[in-house]
Amino acid sequence: MKFGIVTFPGSNCDYDTMRGVVDTLGEQGVYIWHKDRDLQGVDVVVLPGGFSYGDYLRPGAIARFSPIMNEVVLHARRGAPVLCICNGFQIACEAGLLPGALLRNQTLQFVSSPITMRVENTRTIFTSSYEPGQLVTMPVAHGDGRYTADAETLDKLESEGRVVFRYVDSRGEASARANPNGAANNIAGIVNERGNVVGLMPHPERAMDQIVGSCDGIGIFESLLESAASA
């Protein structure tokens, strides 16, 4: 499988993602510059974490206008996978690929820490290798990660099973204390209506080797590989 990792000015997790794709998974990866207009035939587009354009205006607000985003939107409309991590999640919301928005953390402080999430839906191409309700550990590192949406959108996400990851404590409970940024309904990650675009604030690409404390991020990439193999 060929992964295309988009680099914007200010991206800082593109190299981590490439290392995970190539070194851990043994798959093919290519960097795609934000001014490019060609996705180079990739199967999966990754919008990585970082601070695109310095997060000026608000995170993702400028990056959504990069030339490559026209191709990313077309890729998504064709039903192909788009994995949006942290700043990538913010960009995807700004570009209309995912509903809602990411606001400043409730504490107004940057948070950088391992967190626990519960896998809420394993019937997606991004989560099929996990067990239902499985608790996973991945790091977060953001100042603008508080997912929010209007009540109607939140109800729709919940009723349609489109909340794929939720912040929980060590007992699996979605408590306020387990919520690192004050996200609505403890939401850590969602998927679009078609099921081919996922966004999450935690970093799976930083949880792909036990030497950094967790391998739980591999499941997202393995799910994509399993989906491709069974197609």
GROMACS .gro file of C-alpha atoms in nm:
model
  231
    1MET     CA    1   0.000   0.000   0.000
    2LYS     CA    2   0.128   0.345  -0.088
    3PHE     CA    3   0.085   0.623   0.169
    4GLY     CA    4   0.109   0.988   0.069
    5ILE     CA    5   0.212   1.214   0.359
    6VAL     CA    6   0.134   1.579   0.298
    7THR     CA    7   0.386   1.833   0.425
    8PHE     CA    8   0.269   2.188   0.496
    9PRO     CA    9   0.494   2.470   0.620
   10GLY     CA   10   0.502   2.393   0.992
   11SER     CA   11   0.425   2.021   0.974
   12ASN     CA   12   0.640   1.835   1.225
   13CYS     CA   13   0.497   1.482   1.235
   14ASP     CA   14   0.545   1.398   0.868
   15TYR     CA   15   0.878   1.226   0.933
   16ASP     CA   16   0.736   1.027   1.226
   17THR     CA   17   0.453   0.909   1.002
   18MET     CA   18   0.692   0.812   0.723
   19ARG     CA   19   0.906   0.617   0.969
   20GLY     CA   20   0.602   0.429   1.093
   21VAL     CA   21   0.478   0.350   0.743
   22VAL     CA   22   0.814   0.242   0.599
   23ASP     CA   23   1.015   0.109   0.894
   24THR     CA   24   0.737  -0.043   1.106
   25LEU     CA   25   0.487  -0.153   0.844
   26GLY     CA   26   0.723  -0.211   0.554
   27GLU     CA   27   0.491  -0.022   0.321
   28GLN     CA   28   0.565   0.245   0.063
   29GLY     CA   29   0.548   0.614   0.154
   30VAL     CA   30   0.599   0.938  -0.033
   31TYR     CA   31   0.611   1.298   0.084
   32ILE     CA   32   0.372   1.530  -0.095
   33TRP     CA   33   0.447   1.902  -0.080
   34HIS     CA   34   0.149   2.123  -0.006
   35LYS     CA   35   0.193   2.316  -0.332
   36ASP     CA   36   0.182   2.000  -0.542
   37ARG     CA   37  -0.124   1.918  -0.747
   38ASP     CA   38  -0.058   1.546  -0.787
   39LEU     CA   39  -0.111   1.275  -0.526
   40GLN     CA   40   0.134   1.045  -0.710
   41GLY     CA   41  -0.109   0.756  -0.720
   42VAL     CA   42  -0.117   0.698  -0.346
   43ASP     CA   43  -0.375   0.472  -0.184
   44VAL     CA   44  -0.396   0.655   0.149
   45VAL     CA   45  -0.349   1.026   0.213
   46VAL     CA   46  -0.219   1.127   0.556
   47LEU     CA   47  -0.261   1.482   0.682
   48PRO     CA   48  -0.003   1.479   0.965
   49GLY     CA   49   0.033   1.671   1.288
   50GLY     CA   50   0.219   1.997   1.338
   51PHE     CA   51   0.147   2.366   1.318
   52SER     CA   52   0.067   2.435   0.955
   53TYR     CA   53   0.139   2.798   0.870
   54GLY     CA   54   0.219   2.852   1.236
   55ASP     CA   55  -0.148   2.802   1.326
   56TYR     CA   56  -0.200   3.167   1.231
   57LEU     CA   57  -0.565   3.274   1.217
   58ARG     CA   58  -0.654   2.934   1.367
   59PRO     CA   59  -0.515   2.582   1.317
   60GLY     CA   60  -0.578   2.454   0.965
   61ALA     CA   61  -0.748   2.770   0.843
   62ILE     CA   62  -0.473   2.858   0.593
   63ALA     CA   63  -0.362   2.504   0.508
   64ARG     CA   64  -0.706   2.418   0.376
   65PHE     CA   65  -0.635   2.654   0.083
   66SER     CA   66  -0.309   2.482  -0.018
   67PRO     CA   67  -0.324   2.354  -0.379
   68ILE     CA   68  -0.286   1.991  -0.274
   69MET     CA   69  -0.605   2.011  -0.069
   70ASN     CA   70  -0.811   2.021  -0.390
   71GLU     CA   71  -0.666   1.678  -0.474
   72VAL     CA   72  -0.717   1.552  -0.119
   73VAL     CA   73  -1.084   1.648  -0.135
   74LEU     CA   74  -1.123   1.469  -0.470
   75HIS     CA   75  -0.943   1.165  -0.324
   76ALA     CA   76  -1.192   1.161  -0.036
   77ARG     CA   77  -1.489   1.206  -0.268
   78ARG     CA   78  -1.377   0.898  -0.460
   79GLY     CA   79  -1.409   0.704  -0.136
   80ALA     CA   80  -1.034   0.659  -0.083
   81PRO     CA   81  -0.889   0.671   0.270
   82VAL     CA   82  -0.772   0.995   0.433
   83LEU     CA   83  -0.611   0.972   0.778
   84CYS     CA   84  -0.610   1.309   0.958
   85ILE     CA   85  -0.392   1.334   1.270
   86CYS     CA   86  -0.399   1.629   1.513
   87ASN     CA   87  -0.327   1.930   1.291
   88GLY     CA   88  -0.451   1.714   1.005
   89PHE     CA   89  -0.781   1.674   1.193
   90GLN     CA   90  -0.803   2.051   1.226
   91ILE     CA   91  -0.731   2.095   0.853
   92ALA     CA   92  -0.993   1.833   0.761
   93CYS     CA   93  -1.259   2.014   0.963
   94GLU     CA   94  -1.163   2.347   0.806
   95ALA     CA   95  -1.183   2.188   0.460
   96GLY     CA   96  -1.527   2.039   0.526
   97LEU     CA   97  -1.405   1.677   0.511
   98LEU     CA   98  -1.522   1.626   0.867
   99PRO     CA   99  -1.792   1.806   1.068
  100GLY     CA  100  -1.728   2.028   1.369
  101ALA     CA  101  -1.424   2.225   1.480
  102LEU     CA  102  -1.127   2.203   1.715
  103LEU     CA  103  -1.117   2.486   1.970
  104ARG     CA  104  -0.861   2.596   2.228
  105ASN     CA  105  -0.820   2.348   2.510
  106GLN     CA  106  -1.057   2.420   2.794
  107THR     CA  107  -0.765   2.497   3.027
  108LEU     CA  108  -0.608   2.727   2.764
  109GLN     CA  109  -0.289   2.528   2.819
  110PHE     CA  110  -0.094   2.313   2.579
  111VAL     CA  111  -0.121   1.947   2.676
  112SER     CA  112   0.147   1.688   2.596
  113SER     CA  113   0.091   1.350   2.757
  114PRO     CA  114   0.004   0.987   2.696
  115ILE     CA  115  -0.373   0.941   2.715
  116THR     CA  116  -0.615   0.651   2.719
  117MET     CA  117  -0.886   0.611   2.457
  118ARG     CA  118  -1.162   0.359   2.411
  119VAL     CA  119  -1.221   0.223   2.063
  120GLU     CA  120  -1.589   0.293   2.008
  121ASN     CA  121  -1.645   0.152   1.661
  122THR     CA  122  -1.445  -0.131   1.504
  123ARG     CA  123  -1.656  -0.142   1.189
  124THR     CA  124  -1.445   0.111   1.002
  125ILE     CA  125  -1.147   0.067   0.771
  126PHE     CA  126  -0.935   0.250   1.032
  127THR     CA  127  -1.032   0.048   1.340
  128SER     CA  128  -1.118  -0.306   1.230
  129SER     CA  129  -0.804  -0.459   1.384
  130TYR     CA  130  -0.901  -0.343   1.735
  131GLU     CA  131  -1.140  -0.517   1.971
  132PRO     CA  132  -1.470  -0.342   2.053
  133GLY     CA  133  -1.422  -0.132   2.364
  134GLN     CA  134  -1.044  -0.186   2.363
  135LEU     CA  135  -0.846   0.066   2.564
  136VAL     CA  136  -0.546   0.207   2.380
  137THR     CA  137  -0.271   0.448   2.476
  138MET     CA  138  -0.139   0.718   2.244
  139PRO     CA  139   0.018   1.060   2.310
  140VAL     CA  140  -0.154   1.394   2.261
  141ALA     CA  141   0.029   1.721   2.198
  142HIS     CA  142  -0.192   2.017   2.121
  143GLY     CA  143  -0.328   2.348   2.237
  144ASP     CA  144  -0.636   2.345   2.016
  145GLY     CA  145  -0.784   1.998   2.047
  146ARG     CA  146  -1.125   2.052   2.202
  147TYR     CA  147  -1.363   1.892   1.958
  148THR     CA  148  -1.695   2.070   1.932
  149ALA     CA  149  -2.002   2.068   1.710
  150ASP     CA  150  -2.363   2.176   1.738
  151ALA     CA  151  -2.603   1.951   1.927
  152GLU     CA  152  -2.760   1.812   1.611
  153THR     CA  153  -2.421   1.711   1.468
  154LEU     CA  154  -2.313   1.552   1.795
  155ASP     CA  155  -2.637   1.353   1.814
  156LYS     CA  156  -2.585   1.236   1.457
  157LEU     CA  157  -2.224   1.134   1.520
  158GLU     CA  158  -2.323   0.937   1.827
  159SER     CA  159  -2.631   0.770   1.678
  160GLU     CA  160  -2.448   0.670   1.359
  161GLY     CA  161  -2.147   0.528   1.542
  162ARG     CA  162  -1.915   0.783   1.393
  163VAL     CA  163  -1.735   0.856   1.718
  164VAL     CA  164  -1.451   0.607   1.677
  165PHE     CA  165  -1.229   0.704   1.973
  166ARG     CA  166  -1.327   0.850   2.311
  167TYR     CA  167  -1.108   0.973   2.597
  168VAL     CA  168  -1.152   0.752   2.902
  169ASP     CA  169  -0.978   0.677   3.228
  170SER     CA  170  -0.794   0.356   3.315
  171ARG     CA  171  -1.126   0.189   3.399
  172GLY     CA  172  -1.271   0.276   3.060
  173GLU     CA  173  -1.502   0.548   3.189
  174ALA     CA  174  -1.544   0.870   2.991
  175SER     CA  175  -1.487   1.099   3.287
  176ALA     CA  176  -1.409   1.469   3.284
  177ARG     CA  177  -1.072   1.397   3.440
  178ALA     CA  178  -0.980   1.170   3.149
  179ASN     CA  179  -1.065   1.440   2.895
  180PRO     CA  180  -0.738   1.624   2.816
  181ASN     CA  181  -0.892   1.922   2.638
  182GLY     CA  182  -1.260   1.946   2.731
  183ALA     CA  183  -1.384   1.787   2.407
  184ALA     CA  184  -1.759   1.745   2.370
  185ASN     CA  185  -1.867   1.398   2.483
  186ASN     CA  186  -1.498   1.314   2.541
  187ILE     CA  187  -1.461   1.277   2.164
  188ALA     CA  188  -1.105   1.199   2.052
  189GLY     CA  189  -1.175   1.090   1.695
  190ILE     CA  190  -1.456   1.075   1.439
  191VAL     CA  191  -1.515   0.935   1.094
  192ASN     CA  192  -1.706   1.091   0.807
  193GLU     CA  193  -2.045   0.968   0.689
  194ARG     CA  194  -1.895   0.759   0.410
  195GLY     CA  195  -1.641   0.603   0.644
  196ASN     CA  196  -1.327   0.686   0.448
  197VAL     CA  197  -1.202   0.999   0.632
  198VAL     CA  198  -1.103   0.977   0.997
  199GLY     CA  199  -0.972   1.251   1.223
  200LEU     CA  200  -0.822   1.214   1.570
  201MET     CA  201  -0.623   1.439   1.800
  202PRO     CA  202  -0.395   1.170   1.953
  203HIS     CA  203  -0.090   1.060   1.754
  204PRO     CA  204  -0.093   0.696   1.636
  205GLU     CA  205   0.233   0.752   1.445
  206ARG     CA  206   0.406   0.818   1.781
  207ALA     CA  207   0.273   0.492   1.926
  208MET     CA  208   0.420   0.237   1.688
  209ASP     CA  209   0.718   0.112   1.886
  210GLN     CA  210   0.734  -0.009   2.245
  211ILE     CA  211   1.052   0.191   2.291
  212VAL     CA  212   0.834   0.505   2.298
  213GLY     CA  213   0.583   0.349   2.536
  214SER     CA  214   0.308   0.209   2.315
  215CYS     CA  215   0.243   0.016   1.995
  216ASP     CA  216  -0.130   0.086   2.003
  217GLY     CA  217  -0.116   0.321   1.703
  218ILE     CA  218  -0.020   0.040   1.468
  219GLY     CA  219  -0.379  -0.085   1.473
  220ILE     CA  220  -0.502   0.206   1.264
  221PHE     CA  221  -0.251   0.132   0.989
  222GLU     CA  222  -0.302  -0.244   1.010
  223SER     CA  223  -0.676  -0.190   0.976
  224LEU     CA  224  -0.615  -0.005   0.649
  225LEU     CA  225  -0.393  -0.287   0.523
  226GLU     CA  226  -0.652  -0.549   0.618
  227SER     CA  227  -0.923  -0.351   0.444
  228ALA     CA  228  -0.717  -0.327   0.127
  229ALA     CA  229  -0.637  -0.700   0.137
  230SER     CA  230  -1.003  -0.794   0.167
  231ALA     CA  231  -1.129  -0.553  -0.101
   0.00000   0.00000   0.00000
